[in-house]
Amino acid sequence: EAYREHVYLHPVAEARFEAQDQPLFRNVRREAAPLSLRGAPALRARLQATAPAPTYTENGIKAVTEQLLERAHTTLNTAQHTLHDLGDVNRAISDAYYAAYYAATAALNEAGREAKSHRGTHDLFFKTYVRDGGPLGREISGVLSELYEKRVDADYEPIPGFSAGDADALLARAETFVEAVEDVLKAQ
């Protein structure tokens, strides 16, 4: 009884399910366990076989990658507004991290990889884009981890103690990270 699983239903028309290239649908097609054991192997094989090929934008990157990059920019803009117009330092720091996280997720999506957690995203991003002579340097990769640590403090410490100057510096680091990821994706 200590371990319970929660099942959430997400009804979707079959045609939409097979056509969507969003992470939820890809994960279900690739990993989901059917609710009925009868015919499970055949159903799993069918789900994996009917996964649509990714669609590409005029920029030559996957559509989902472009959407994630747009989300990174929107989140950066929100962080700037939150800091400069609303004065919420902690929320701005949290948003700075999420902007970088969305950019890292976009890069992984473009490489056909995805992680299941924030730490997994950091590790996979490092392995894919930094280690073994990847296109990004260790300093850029370190930005993601640094922003994550600051976000955890900003979100969960009772009195985080960040200043507006701290938030501005972290926003600049997040923007540098997002731009570096975009440059790599455009160069591929």
PDB file of C-alpha atoms in Angstrom:
ATOM      1  CA  GLU A   1       0.000   0.000   0.000  1.00  0.00           C
ATOM      2  CA  ALA A   2       2.964   2.327   0.408  1.00  0.00           C
ATOM      3  CA  TYR A   3       3.424   2.407  -3.363  1.00  0.00           C
ATOM      4  CA  ARG A   4       0.426   3.381  -5.382  1.00  0.00           C
ATOM      5  CA  GLU A   5       0.235   4.171  -9.031  1.00  0.00           C
ATOM      6  CA  HIS A   6      -1.957   6.883 -10.416  1.00  0.00           C
ATOM      7  CA  VAL A   7      -3.565   6.437 -13.774  1.00  0.00           C
ATOM      8  CA  TYR A   8      -4.713   9.495 -15.663  1.00  0.00           C
ATOM      9  CA  LEU A   9      -6.842   9.103 -18.739  1.00  0.00           C
ATOM     10  CA  HIS A  10      -6.221  11.409 -21.652  1.00  0.00           C
ATOM     11  CA  PRO A  11      -8.819  10.525 -24.298  1.00  0.00           C
ATOM     12  CA  VAL A  12      -7.692  11.403 -27.806  1.00  0.00           C
ATOM     13  CA  ALA A  13      -9.017  10.485 -31.225  1.00  0.00           C
ATOM     14  CA  GLU A  14      -6.928   7.743 -32.826  1.00  0.00           C
ATOM     15  CA  ALA A  15      -5.995   9.900 -35.821  1.00  0.00           C
ATOM     16  CA  ARG A  16      -4.752  12.706 -33.556  1.00  0.00           C
ATOM     17  CA  PHE A  17      -2.848  10.247 -31.371  1.00  0.00           C
ATOM     18  CA  GLU A  18      -1.021   8.801 -34.366  1.00  0.00           C
ATOM     19  CA  ALA A  19      -0.303  12.210 -35.921  1.00  0.00           C
ATOM     20  CA  GLN A  20       0.935  14.167 -32.894  1.00  0.00           C
ATOM     21  CA  ASP A  21       4.678  14.706 -32.515  1.00  0.00           C
ATOM     22  CA  GLN A  22       4.477  16.022 -28.946  1.00  0.00           C
ATOM     23  CA  PRO A  23       6.506  14.399 -26.135  1.00  0.00           C
ATOM     24  CA  LEU A  24       3.442  12.935 -24.388  1.00  0.00           C
ATOM     25  CA  PHE A  25       2.289  11.112 -27.511  1.00  0.00           C
ATOM     26  CA  ARG A  26       5.804   9.977 -28.446  1.00  0.00           C
ATOM     27  CA  ASN A  27       6.360   8.605 -24.939  1.00  0.00           C
ATOM     28  CA  VAL A  28       3.062   6.739 -24.943  1.00  0.00           C
ATOM     29  CA  ARG A  29       3.755   5.238 -28.363  1.00  0.00           C
ATOM     30  CA  ARG A  30       7.235   4.200 -27.315  1.00  0.00           C
ATOM     31  CA  GLU A  31       6.784   3.121 -23.682  1.00  0.00           C
ATOM     32  CA  ALA A  32       3.168   2.848 -22.604  1.00  0.00           C
ATOM     33  CA  ALA A  33       1.905  -0.360 -21.140  1.00  0.00           C
ATOM     34  CA  PRO A  34      -1.555  -1.224 -22.434  1.00  0.00           C
ATOM     35  CA  LEU A  35      -4.219  -1.453 -19.753  1.00  0.00           C
ATOM     36  CA  SER A  36      -5.188  -4.908 -20.982  1.00  0.00           C
ATOM     37  CA  LEU A  37      -2.642  -7.699 -21.221  1.00  0.00           C
ATOM     38  CA  ARG A  38      -4.544  -9.408 -24.028  1.00  0.00           C
ATOM     39  CA  GLY A  39      -2.902  -8.373 -27.280  1.00  0.00           C
ATOM     40  CA  ALA A  40      -0.371  -6.148 -25.486  1.00  0.00           C
ATOM     41  CA  PRO A  41       2.718  -7.032 -27.583  1.00  0.00           C
ATOM     42  CA  ALA A  42       0.845  -6.501 -30.836  1.00  0.00           C
ATOM     43  CA  LEU A  43      -0.595  -3.204 -29.599  1.00  0.00           C
ATOM     44  CA  ARG A  44       2.815  -1.950 -28.473  1.00  0.00           C
ATOM     45  CA  ALA A  45       4.328  -2.882 -31.858  1.00  0.00           C
ATOM     46  CA  ARG A  46       1.498  -1.078 -33.664  1.00  0.00           C
ATOM     47  CA  LEU A  47       1.915   2.062 -31.554  1.00  0.00           C
ATOM     48  CA  GLN A  48       5.632   2.181 -32.260  1.00  0.00           C
ATOM     49  CA  ALA A  49       5.215   1.456 -35.966  1.00  0.00           C
ATOM     50  CA  THR A  50       2.628   4.193 -36.509  1.00  0.00           C
ATOM     51  CA  ALA A  51       4.675   6.964 -34.914  1.00  0.00           C
ATOM     52  CA  PRO A  52       4.760   9.825 -37.397  1.00  0.00           C
ATOM     53  CA  ALA A  53       7.995  11.146 -38.804  1.00  0.00           C
ATOM     54  CA  PRO A  54       8.878  14.538 -37.358  1.00  0.00           C
ATOM     55  CA  THR A  55       7.870  17.604 -39.330  1.00  0.00           C
ATOM     56  CA  TYR A  56      10.528  20.174 -40.166  1.00  0.00           C
ATOM     57  CA  THR A  57      10.244  23.947 -40.331  1.00  0.00           C
ATOM     58  CA  GLU A  58      11.631  26.185 -43.039  1.00  0.00           C
ATOM     59  CA  ASN A  59      14.638  26.703 -40.739  1.00  0.00           C
ATOM     60  CA  GLY A  60      15.474  23.020 -41.159  1.00  0.00           C
ATOM     61  CA  ILE A  61      14.759  22.026 -37.565  1.00  0.00           C
ATOM     62  CA  LYS A  62      11.971  19.892 -36.170  1.00  0.00           C
ATOM     63  CA  ALA A  63       8.705  21.721 -35.512  1.00  0.00           C
ATOM     64  CA  VAL A  64       8.663  20.621 -31.862  1.00  0.00           C
ATOM     65  CA  THR A  65      12.232  21.894 -31.460  1.00  0.00           C
ATOM     66  CA  GLU A  66      11.183  25.275 -32.794  1.00  0.00           C
ATOM     67  CA  GLN A  67       8.190  25.363 -30.431  1.00  0.00           C
ATOM     68  CA  LEU A  68      10.468  24.612 -27.478  1.00  0.00           C
ATOM     69  CA  LEU A  69      12.856  27.389 -28.534  1.00  0.00           C
ATOM     70  CA  GLU A  70       9.926  29.793 -28.788  1.00  0.00           C
ATOM     71  CA  ARG A  71       8.899  28.725 -25.298  1.00  0.00           C
ATOM     72  CA  ALA A  72      12.447  29.429 -24.077  1.00  0.00           C
ATOM     73  CA  HIS A  73      12.277  32.965 -25.508  1.00  0.00           C
ATOM     74  CA  THR A  74       8.803  33.574 -24.110  1.00  0.00           C
ATOM     75  CA  THR A  75       9.982  32.442 -20.687  1.00  0.00           C
ATOM     76  CA  LEU A  76      13.022  34.745 -20.899  1.00  0.00           C
ATOM     77  CA  ASN A  77      10.731  37.660 -21.755  1.00  0.00           C
ATOM     78  CA  THR A  78       8.465  36.730 -18.857  1.00  0.00           C
ATOM     79  CA  ALA A  79      11.470  36.646 -16.527  1.00  0.00           C
ATOM     80  CA  GLN A  80      12.533  40.134 -17.658  1.00  0.00           C
ATOM     81  CA  HIS A  81       9.015  41.468 -17.107  1.00  0.00           C
ATOM     82  CA  THR A  82       8.721  39.710 -13.754  1.00  0.00           C
ATOM     83  CA  LEU A  83      11.986  41.213 -12.551  1.00  0.00           C
ATOM     84  CA  HIS A  84      11.860  44.725 -13.981  1.00  0.00           C
ATOM     85  CA  ASP A  85       8.127  45.471 -13.928  1.00  0.00           C
ATOM     86  CA  LEU A  86       6.917  43.397 -10.991  1.00  0.00           C
ATOM     87  CA  GLY A  87      10.074  43.249  -8.893  1.00  0.00           C
ATOM     88  CA  ASP A  88       9.752  39.527  -8.188  1.00  0.00           C
ATOM     89  CA  VAL A  89      13.394  38.464  -8.023  1.00  0.00           C
ATOM     90  CA  ASN A  90      12.779  34.828  -7.079  1.00  0.00           C
ATOM     91  CA  ARG A  91      10.218  34.195  -9.795  1.00  0.00           C
ATOM     92  CA  ALA A  92      12.533  35.785 -12.369  1.00  0.00           C
ATOM     93  CA  ILE A  93      15.347  33.434 -11.326  1.00  0.00           C
ATOM     94  CA  SER A  94      13.017  30.457 -11.593  1.00  0.00           C
ATOM     95  CA  ASP A  95      11.929  31.558 -15.070  1.00  0.00           C
ATOM     96  CA  ALA A  96      15.566  32.077 -16.114  1.00  0.00           C
ATOM     97  CA  TYR A  97      16.235  28.427 -15.335  1.00  0.00           C
ATOM     98  CA  TYR A  98      13.146  27.248 -17.200  1.00  0.00           C
ATOM     99  CA  ALA A  99      14.143  29.238 -20.289  1.00  0.00           C
ATOM    100  CA  ALA A 100      17.485  27.414 -20.337  1.00  0.00           C
ATOM    101  CA  TYR A 101      15.762  24.105 -19.591  1.00  0.00           C
ATOM    102  CA  TYR A 102      13.411  24.526 -22.574  1.00  0.00           C
ATOM    103  CA  ALA A 103      16.397  25.322 -24.806  1.00  0.00           C
ATOM    104  CA  ALA A 104      18.219  22.190 -23.586  1.00  0.00           C
ATOM    105  CA  THR A 105      15.062  20.149 -24.159  1.00  0.00           C
ATOM    106  CA  ALA A 106      14.818  21.608 -27.676  1.00  0.00           C
ATOM    107  CA  ALA A 107      18.401  20.581 -28.408  1.00  0.00           C
ATOM    108  CA  LEU A 108      17.760  17.057 -27.151  1.00  0.00           C
ATOM    109  CA  ASN A 109      14.565  16.842 -29.202  1.00  0.00           C
ATOM    110  CA  GLU A 110      16.503  17.819 -32.305  1.00  0.00           C
ATOM    111  CA  ALA A 111      18.982  15.028 -31.564  1.00  0.00           C
ATOM    112  CA  GLY A 112      16.113  12.548 -31.154  1.00  0.00           C
ATOM    113  CA  ARG A 113      16.708  12.161 -27.430  1.00  0.00           C
ATOM    114  CA  GLU A 114      14.646  12.970 -24.371  1.00  0.00           C
ATOM    115  CA  ALA A 115      15.042  12.618 -20.641  1.00  0.00           C
ATOM    116  CA  LYS A 116      12.475  11.952 -17.950  1.00  0.00           C
ATOM    117  CA  SER A 117      13.685  14.421 -15.321  1.00  0.00           C
ATOM    118  CA  HIS A 118      15.470  17.734 -14.989  1.00  0.00           C
ATOM    119  CA  ARG A 119      18.691  16.058 -13.841  1.00  0.00           C
ATOM    120  CA  GLY A 120      18.341  13.556 -16.664  1.00  0.00           C
ATOM    121  CA  THR A 121      17.973  16.443 -19.110  1.00  0.00           C
ATOM    122  CA  HIS A 122      21.140  18.072 -17.740  1.00  0.00           C
ATOM    123  CA  ASP A 123      23.132  14.825 -17.982  1.00  0.00           C
ATOM    124  CA  LEU A 124      21.855  13.912 -21.437  1.00  0.00           C
ATOM    125  CA  PHE A 125      22.449  17.448 -22.711  1.00  0.00           C
ATOM    126  CA  PHE A 126      26.038  17.281 -21.442  1.00  0.00           C
ATOM    127  CA  LYS A 127      26.608  13.870 -23.030  1.00  0.00           C
ATOM    128  CA  THR A 128      25.058  14.926 -26.336  1.00  0.00           C
ATOM    129  CA  TYR A 129      26.408  18.452 -26.798  1.00  0.00           C
ATOM    130  CA  VAL A 130      29.506  18.857 -24.619  1.00  0.00           C
ATOM    131  CA  ARG A 131      31.359  15.649 -23.837  1.00  0.00           C
ATOM    132  CA  ASP A 132      33.751  14.112 -26.339  1.00  0.00           C
ATOM    133  CA  GLY A 133      34.273  17.289 -28.336  1.00  0.00           C
ATOM    134  CA  GLY A 134      30.629  18.264 -28.724  1.00  0.00           C
ATOM    135  CA  PRO A 135      29.757  21.665 -30.192  1.00  0.00           C
ATOM    136  CA  LEU A 136      29.284  23.407 -26.822  1.00  0.00           C
ATOM    137  CA  GLY A 137      31.899  24.090 -24.176  1.00  0.00           C
ATOM    138  CA  ARG A 138      31.747  23.022 -20.547  1.00  0.00           C
ATOM    139  CA  GLU A 139      31.131  26.596 -19.440  1.00  0.00           C
ATOM    140  CA  ILE A 140      27.851  26.782 -21.366  1.00  0.00           C
ATOM    141  CA  SER A 141      26.751  23.400 -20.058  1.00  0.00           C
ATOM    142  CA  GLY A 142      27.547  24.547 -16.524  1.00  0.00           C
ATOM    143  CA  VAL A 143      25.052  27.389 -16.902  1.00  0.00           C
ATOM    144  CA  LEU A 144      22.167  24.917 -16.903  1.00  0.00           C
ATOM    145  CA  SER A 145      23.281  23.316 -13.634  1.00  0.00           C
ATOM    146  CA  GLU A 146      23.996  26.685 -12.033  1.00  0.00           C
ATOM    147  CA  LEU A 147      20.568  28.028 -12.974  1.00  0.00           C
ATOM    148  CA  TYR A 148      18.943  24.854 -11.656  1.00  0.00           C
ATOM    149  CA  GLU A 149      20.617  25.256  -8.248  1.00  0.00           C
ATOM    150  CA  LYS A 150      19.589  28.917  -8.054  1.00  0.00           C
ATOM    151  CA  ARG A 151      16.046  28.034  -9.114  1.00  0.00           C
ATOM    152  CA  VAL A 152      15.756  25.460  -6.342  1.00  0.00           C
ATOM    153  CA  ASP A 153      16.911  28.059  -3.803  1.00  0.00           C
ATOM    154  CA  ALA A 154      14.601  30.738  -5.231  1.00  0.00           C
ATOM    155  CA  ASP A 155      11.601  28.402  -5.215  1.00  0.00           C
ATOM    156  CA  TYR A 156      12.100  26.484  -1.974  1.00  0.00           C
ATOM    157  CA  GLU A 157      14.251  28.434   0.485  1.00  0.00           C
ATOM    158  CA  PRO A 158      12.112  30.352   3.010  1.00  0.00           C
ATOM    159  CA  ILE A 159      14.214  33.499   2.508  1.00  0.00           C
ATOM    160  CA  PRO A 160      16.379  33.015  -0.591  1.00  0.00           C
ATOM    161  CA  GLY A 161      18.298  36.298  -0.306  1.00  0.00           C
ATOM    162  CA  PHE A 162      18.788  37.039  -4.004  1.00  0.00           C
ATOM    163  CA  SER A 163      19.066  40.643  -5.152  1.00  0.00           C
ATOM    164  CA  ALA A 164      17.799  42.210  -8.364  1.00  0.00           C
ATOM    165  CA  GLY A 165      21.436  42.303  -9.495  1.00  0.00           C
ATOM    166  CA  ASP A 166      21.744  38.556  -8.904  1.00  0.00           C
ATOM    167  CA  ALA A 167      18.615  37.971 -10.957  1.00  0.00           C
ATOM    168  CA  ASP A 168      19.864  40.227 -13.775  1.00  0.00           C
ATOM    169  CA  ALA A 169      23.137  38.299 -13.923  1.00  0.00           C
ATOM    170  CA  LEU A 170      21.313  34.949 -14.009  1.00  0.00           C
ATOM    171  CA  LEU A 171      18.951  36.203 -16.714  1.00  0.00           C
ATOM    172  CA  ALA A 172      21.971  37.211 -18.800  1.00  0.00           C
ATOM    173  CA  ARG A 173      23.466  33.722 -18.318  1.00  0.00           C
ATOM    174  CA  ALA A 174      20.176  32.112 -19.336  1.00  0.00           C
ATOM    175  CA  GLU A 175      19.987  34.287 -22.441  1.00  0.00           C
ATOM    176  CA  THR A 176      23.572  33.339 -23.355  1.00  0.00           C
ATOM    177  CA  PHE A 177      22.682  29.667 -22.940  1.00  0.00           C
ATOM    178  CA  VAL A 178      19.562  29.917 -25.120  1.00  0.00           C
ATOM    179  CA  GLU A 179      21.490  31.782 -27.838  1.00  0.00           C
ATOM    180  CA  ALA A 180      24.335  29.235 -27.768  1.00  0.00           C
ATOM    181  CA  VAL A 181      21.877  26.361 -28.168  1.00  0.00           C
ATOM    182  CA  GLU A 182      20.137  28.147 -31.044  1.00  0.00           C
ATOM    183  CA  ASP A 183      23.464  28.788 -32.775  1.00  0.00           C
ATOM    184  CA  VAL A 184      24.355  25.091 -32.562  1.00  0.00           C
ATOM    185  CA  LEU A 185      20.962  24.009 -33.892  1.00  0.00           C
ATOM    186  CA  LYS A 186      21.107  26.468 -36.793  1.00  0.00           C
ATOM    187  CA  ALA A 187      24.599  25.276 -37.711  1.00  0.00           C
ATOM    188  CA  GLN A 188      23.576  21.611 -37.957  1.00  0.00           C
TER     189      GLN A 188
END
